[in-house]
């Protein structure tokens, strides 16, 4: 007849209480879980969940069930679920990083291939001048003074007898049309500048 502690913890045993099992095996279960998940807090959570699952199902266990082995199986399965979840998360993070890396490489190669003189090619200059010609007279006048004569908004307002807000309105209106007309020709950062 064996008298070791494992046999004393077979289910359903009225003498076995949650506290006895918890106190006797908690540290070993946590060590086991932590050896795999490598996170003390996660290991403790896994072990507490396993103990609670055992306690909720204790009445439905077969007589002679090895309680510590039963709880350790739950710990093992919870740790395995945690590691599999981590694995999936890391794969997703790797894909995101890979995508970000490709996108960064594309920006680097685009910038390396960028020739500033191309940004001011004849075709683009023609689009700019044609677009400005379509502006209403006042917008055209304000825009030309701002962009080609390099006058400040205040100077334009004084010369044309307009308010500064009105000058800002005409410039904003002109820039909006230009951005639309140049969207296929210039990189987005240049469109922000003009």
Short mmCIF file of C-alpha atoms in Angstrom, two decimals:
data_model
loop_
_atom_site.label_atom_id
_atom_site.label_comp_id
_atom_site.label_asym_id
_atom_site.label_seq_id
_atom_site.Cartn_x
_atom_site.Cartn_y
_atom_site.Cartn_z
CA UNK A 1 0.00 0.00 0.00
CA UNK A 2 1.41 3.36 -1.08
CA UNK A 3 1.18 6.31 1.22
CA UNK A 4 2.76 9.08 -0.83
CA UNK A 5 1.10 12.47 -1.14
CA UNK A 6 0.03 11.90 -4.76
CA UNK A 7 -2.30 9.09 -3.80
CA UNK A 8 -3.77 11.22 -1.02
CA UNK A 9 -4.82 13.77 -3.67
CA UNK A 10 -6.95 11.51 -5.84
CA UNK A 11 -10.42 12.71 -6.80
CA UNK A 12 -12.98 12.98 -5.58
CA UNK A 13 -11.46 13.21 -2.14
CA UNK A 14 -13.41 15.09 0.44
CA UNK A 15 -10.29 15.59 2.55
CA UNK A 16 -8.43 17.34 -0.30
CA UNK A 17 -9.05 21.03 -0.23
CA UNK A 18 -8.13 23.69 -2.70
CA UNK A 19 -5.77 25.29 -0.19
CA UNK A 20 -3.89 22.03 0.44
CA UNK A 21 -3.40 21.36 -3.25
CA UNK A 22 -2.57 24.99 -3.96
CA UNK A 23 0.02 25.20 -1.18
CA UNK A 24 1.61 21.88 -2.03
CA UNK A 25 1.92 22.26 -5.81
CA UNK A 26 1.66 25.94 -6.69
CA UNK A 27 5.39 26.63 -6.73
CA UNK A 28 6.19 23.56 -8.86
CA UNK A 29 3.43 24.36 -11.34
CA UNK A 30 4.62 27.95 -11.66
CA UNK A 31 8.22 26.80 -12.20
CA UNK A 32 7.04 24.38 -14.87
CA UNK A 33 4.98 27.03 -16.70
CA UNK A 34 7.67 29.69 -16.36
CA UNK A 35 10.30 27.38 -17.84
CA UNK A 36 8.31 27.56 -21.08
CA UNK A 37 6.56 30.93 -21.13
CA UNK A 38 9.52 32.75 -19.53
CA UNK A 39 7.31 35.31 -17.87
CA UNK A 40 6.68 34.99 -14.14
CA UNK A 41 3.37 36.86 -14.15
CA UNK A 42 2.02 34.84 -17.08
CA UNK A 43 3.17 31.60 -15.43
CA UNK A 44 1.39 32.56 -12.22
CA UNK A 45 -1.80 33.41 -14.13
CA UNK A 46 -1.67 30.10 -16.00
CA UNK A 47 -1.27 28.16 -12.76
CA UNK A 48 -4.08 30.03 -11.05
CA UNK A 49 -6.37 29.36 -14.03
CA UNK A 50 -5.42 25.68 -13.96
CA UNK A 51 -6.19 25.42 -10.26
CA UNK A 52 -9.55 27.13 -10.74
CA UNK A 53 -10.44 24.85 -13.65
CA UNK A 54 -9.59 21.84 -11.52
CA UNK A 55 -11.69 23.16 -8.65
CA UNK A 56 -14.69 23.81 -10.91
CA UNK A 57 -14.48 20.30 -12.41
CA UNK A 58 -13.40 18.37 -9.31
CA UNK A 59 -16.78 16.71 -8.83
CA UNK A 60 -16.87 15.35 -12.38
CA UNK A 61 -13.41 13.71 -12.28
CA UNK A 62 -13.13 9.96 -12.28
CA UNK A 63 -12.25 8.31 -8.99
CA UNK A 64 -8.52 7.64 -8.81
CA UNK A 65 -7.61 10.66 -10.98
CA UNK A 66 -4.12 11.86 -10.23
CA UNK A 67 -4.96 15.45 -9.25
CA UNK A 68 -1.45 16.96 -9.59
CA UNK A 69 -1.05 15.34 -13.03
CA UNK A 70 -4.51 16.59 -14.02
CA UNK A 71 -3.68 20.16 -12.98
CA UNK A 72 -0.24 19.98 -14.60
CA UNK A 73 -1.91 18.90 -17.86
CA UNK A 74 -4.07 22.02 -17.70
CA UNK A 75 -0.95 24.12 -16.98
CA UNK A 76 0.80 22.50 -19.95
CA UNK A 77 -2.14 23.17 -22.29
CA UNK A 78 -2.51 26.77 -21.14
CA UNK A 79 1.22 27.39 -21.56
CA UNK A 80 1.08 25.79 -25.00
CA UNK A 81 -1.85 28.04 -25.98
CA UNK A 82 0.08 31.07 -24.73
CA UNK A 83 3.19 30.12 -26.74
CA UNK A 84 1.17 29.43 -29.89
CA UNK A 85 -0.54 32.80 -29.52
CA UNK A 86 2.88 34.46 -29.10
CA UNK A 87 4.12 32.64 -32.20
CA UNK A 88 1.20 33.90 -34.30
CA UNK A 89 1.66 37.43 -32.94
CA UNK A 90 5.39 37.38 -33.76
CA UNK A 91 4.68 36.14 -37.29
CA UNK A 92 2.22 39.00 -37.80
CA UNK A 93 4.73 41.49 -36.38
CA UNK A 94 7.40 40.08 -38.70
CA UNK A 95 5.08 40.53 -41.70
CA UNK A 96 4.30 44.09 -40.62
CA UNK A 97 8.01 44.82 -40.17
CA UNK A 98 8.75 43.22 -43.54
CA UNK A 99 6.08 45.37 -45.18
CA UNK A 100 7.40 48.48 -43.41
CA UNK A 101 10.93 47.60 -44.51
CA UNK A 102 9.85 47.17 -48.14
CA UNK A 103 7.95 50.44 -48.00
CA UNK A 104 10.98 52.21 -46.50
CA UNK A 105 13.25 50.72 -49.18
CA UNK A 106 10.84 51.95 -51.83
CA UNK A 107 10.93 55.47 -50.38
CA UNK A 108 14.74 55.35 -50.23
CA UNK A 109 15.08 54.16 -53.83
CA UNK A 110 12.50 56.72 -55.01
CA UNK A 111 14.34 59.52 -53.26
CA UNK A 112 17.70 58.32 -54.61
CA UNK A 113 16.26 58.28 -58.13
CA UNK A 114 14.71 61.72 -57.68
CA UNK A 115 16.27 64.35 -59.91
CA UNK A 116 15.36 67.83 -58.65
CA UNK A 117 15.63 69.31 -62.12
CA UNK A 118 12.90 66.90 -63.27
CA UNK A 119 10.59 68.40 -60.70
CA UNK A 120 10.70 71.63 -62.63
CA UNK A 121 10.49 70.19 -66.10
CA UNK A 122 8.92 72.07 -68.94
CA UNK A 123 5.79 69.92 -68.86
CA UNK A 124 5.16 70.67 -65.20
CA UNK A 125 5.81 74.37 -65.76
CA UNK A 126 3.24 74.35 -68.57
CA UNK A 127 0.65 72.68 -66.32
CA UNK A 128 1.29 75.28 -63.62
CA UNK A 129 0.93 78.22 -66.04
CA UNK A 130 -2.15 76.70 -67.73
CA UNK A 131 -3.76 76.10 -64.35
CA UNK A 132 -3.06 79.62 -63.16
CA UNK A 133 -4.66 81.00 -66.37
CA UNK A 134 -7.90 79.22 -65.40
CA UNK A 135 -8.08 80.99 -62.03
CA UNK A 136 -10.61 83.80 -61.57
CA UNK A 137 -8.94 87.17 -62.19
CA UNK A 138 -8.54 88.14 -58.52
CA UNK A 139 -7.23 84.67 -57.52
CA UNK A 140 -4.80 84.73 -60.44
CA UNK A 141 -3.53 88.18 -59.47
CA UNK A 142 -3.08 87.28 -55.77
CA UNK A 143 -1.45 83.95 -56.59
CA UNK A 144 1.05 85.46 -59.05
CA UNK A 145 2.03 88.16 -56.55
CA UNK A 146 2.50 85.54 -53.82
CA UNK A 147 4.35 82.86 -55.75
CA UNK A 148 6.20 84.73 -58.48
CA UNK A 149 6.81 88.15 -56.96
CA UNK A 150 7.41 86.71 -53.46
CA UNK A 151 5.24 89.32 -51.78
CA UNK A 152 3.89 88.68 -48.30
CA UNK A 153 0.16 88.35 -47.71
CA UNK A 154 0.18 91.75 -46.01
CA UNK A 155 1.94 93.38 -49.00
CA UNK A 156 -0.53 91.82 -51.45
CA UNK A 157 -3.48 92.93 -49.31
CA UNK A 158 -2.17 96.51 -49.23
CA UNK A 159 -1.47 96.63 -52.99
CA UNK A 160 -4.85 95.21 -53.97
CA UNK A 161 -6.91 96.79 -51.19
CA UNK A 162 -7.97 93.40 -49.79
CA UNK A 163 -8.01 91.95 -46.31
CA UNK A 164 -5.25 89.49 -45.36
CA UNK A 165 -7.96 86.80 -44.93
CA UNK A 166 -9.13 87.42 -48.48
CA UNK A 167 -5.56 87.07 -49.77
CA UNK A 168 -5.18 83.81 -47.83
CA UNK A 169 -8.46 82.56 -49.31
CA UNK A 170 -7.31 83.21 -52.90
CA UNK A 171 -3.91 81.57 -52.32
CA UNK A 172 -5.51 78.51 -50.70
CA UNK A 173 -8.02 78.24 -53.53
CA UNK A 174 -5.23 78.40 -56.13
CA UNK A 175 -3.06 75.85 -54.34
CA UNK A 176 -5.94 73.41 -54.12
CA UNK A 177 -6.47 73.50 -57.88
CA UNK A 178 -2.73 73.20 -58.55
CA UNK A 179 -2.39 70.18 -56.25
CA UNK A 180 -5.22 68.46 -58.09
CA UNK A 181 -3.74 69.17 -61.51
CA UNK A 182 -0.20 68.10 -60.52
CA UNK A 183 -1.04 65.00 -58.47
CA UNK A 184 0.16 62.62 -61.21
CA UNK A 185 3.42 64.48 -61.77
CA UNK A 186 4.90 65.26 -58.39
CA UNK A 187 5.54 63.27 -55.23
CA UNK A 188 3.15 64.02 -52.40
CA UNK A 189 5.75 65.95 -50.36
CA UNK A 190 6.19 68.46 -53.19
CA UNK A 191 2.42 68.94 -53.38
CA UNK A 192 2.45 69.94 -49.73
CA UNK A 193 5.01 72.64 -50.42
CA UNK A 194 3.23 74.24 -53.37
#
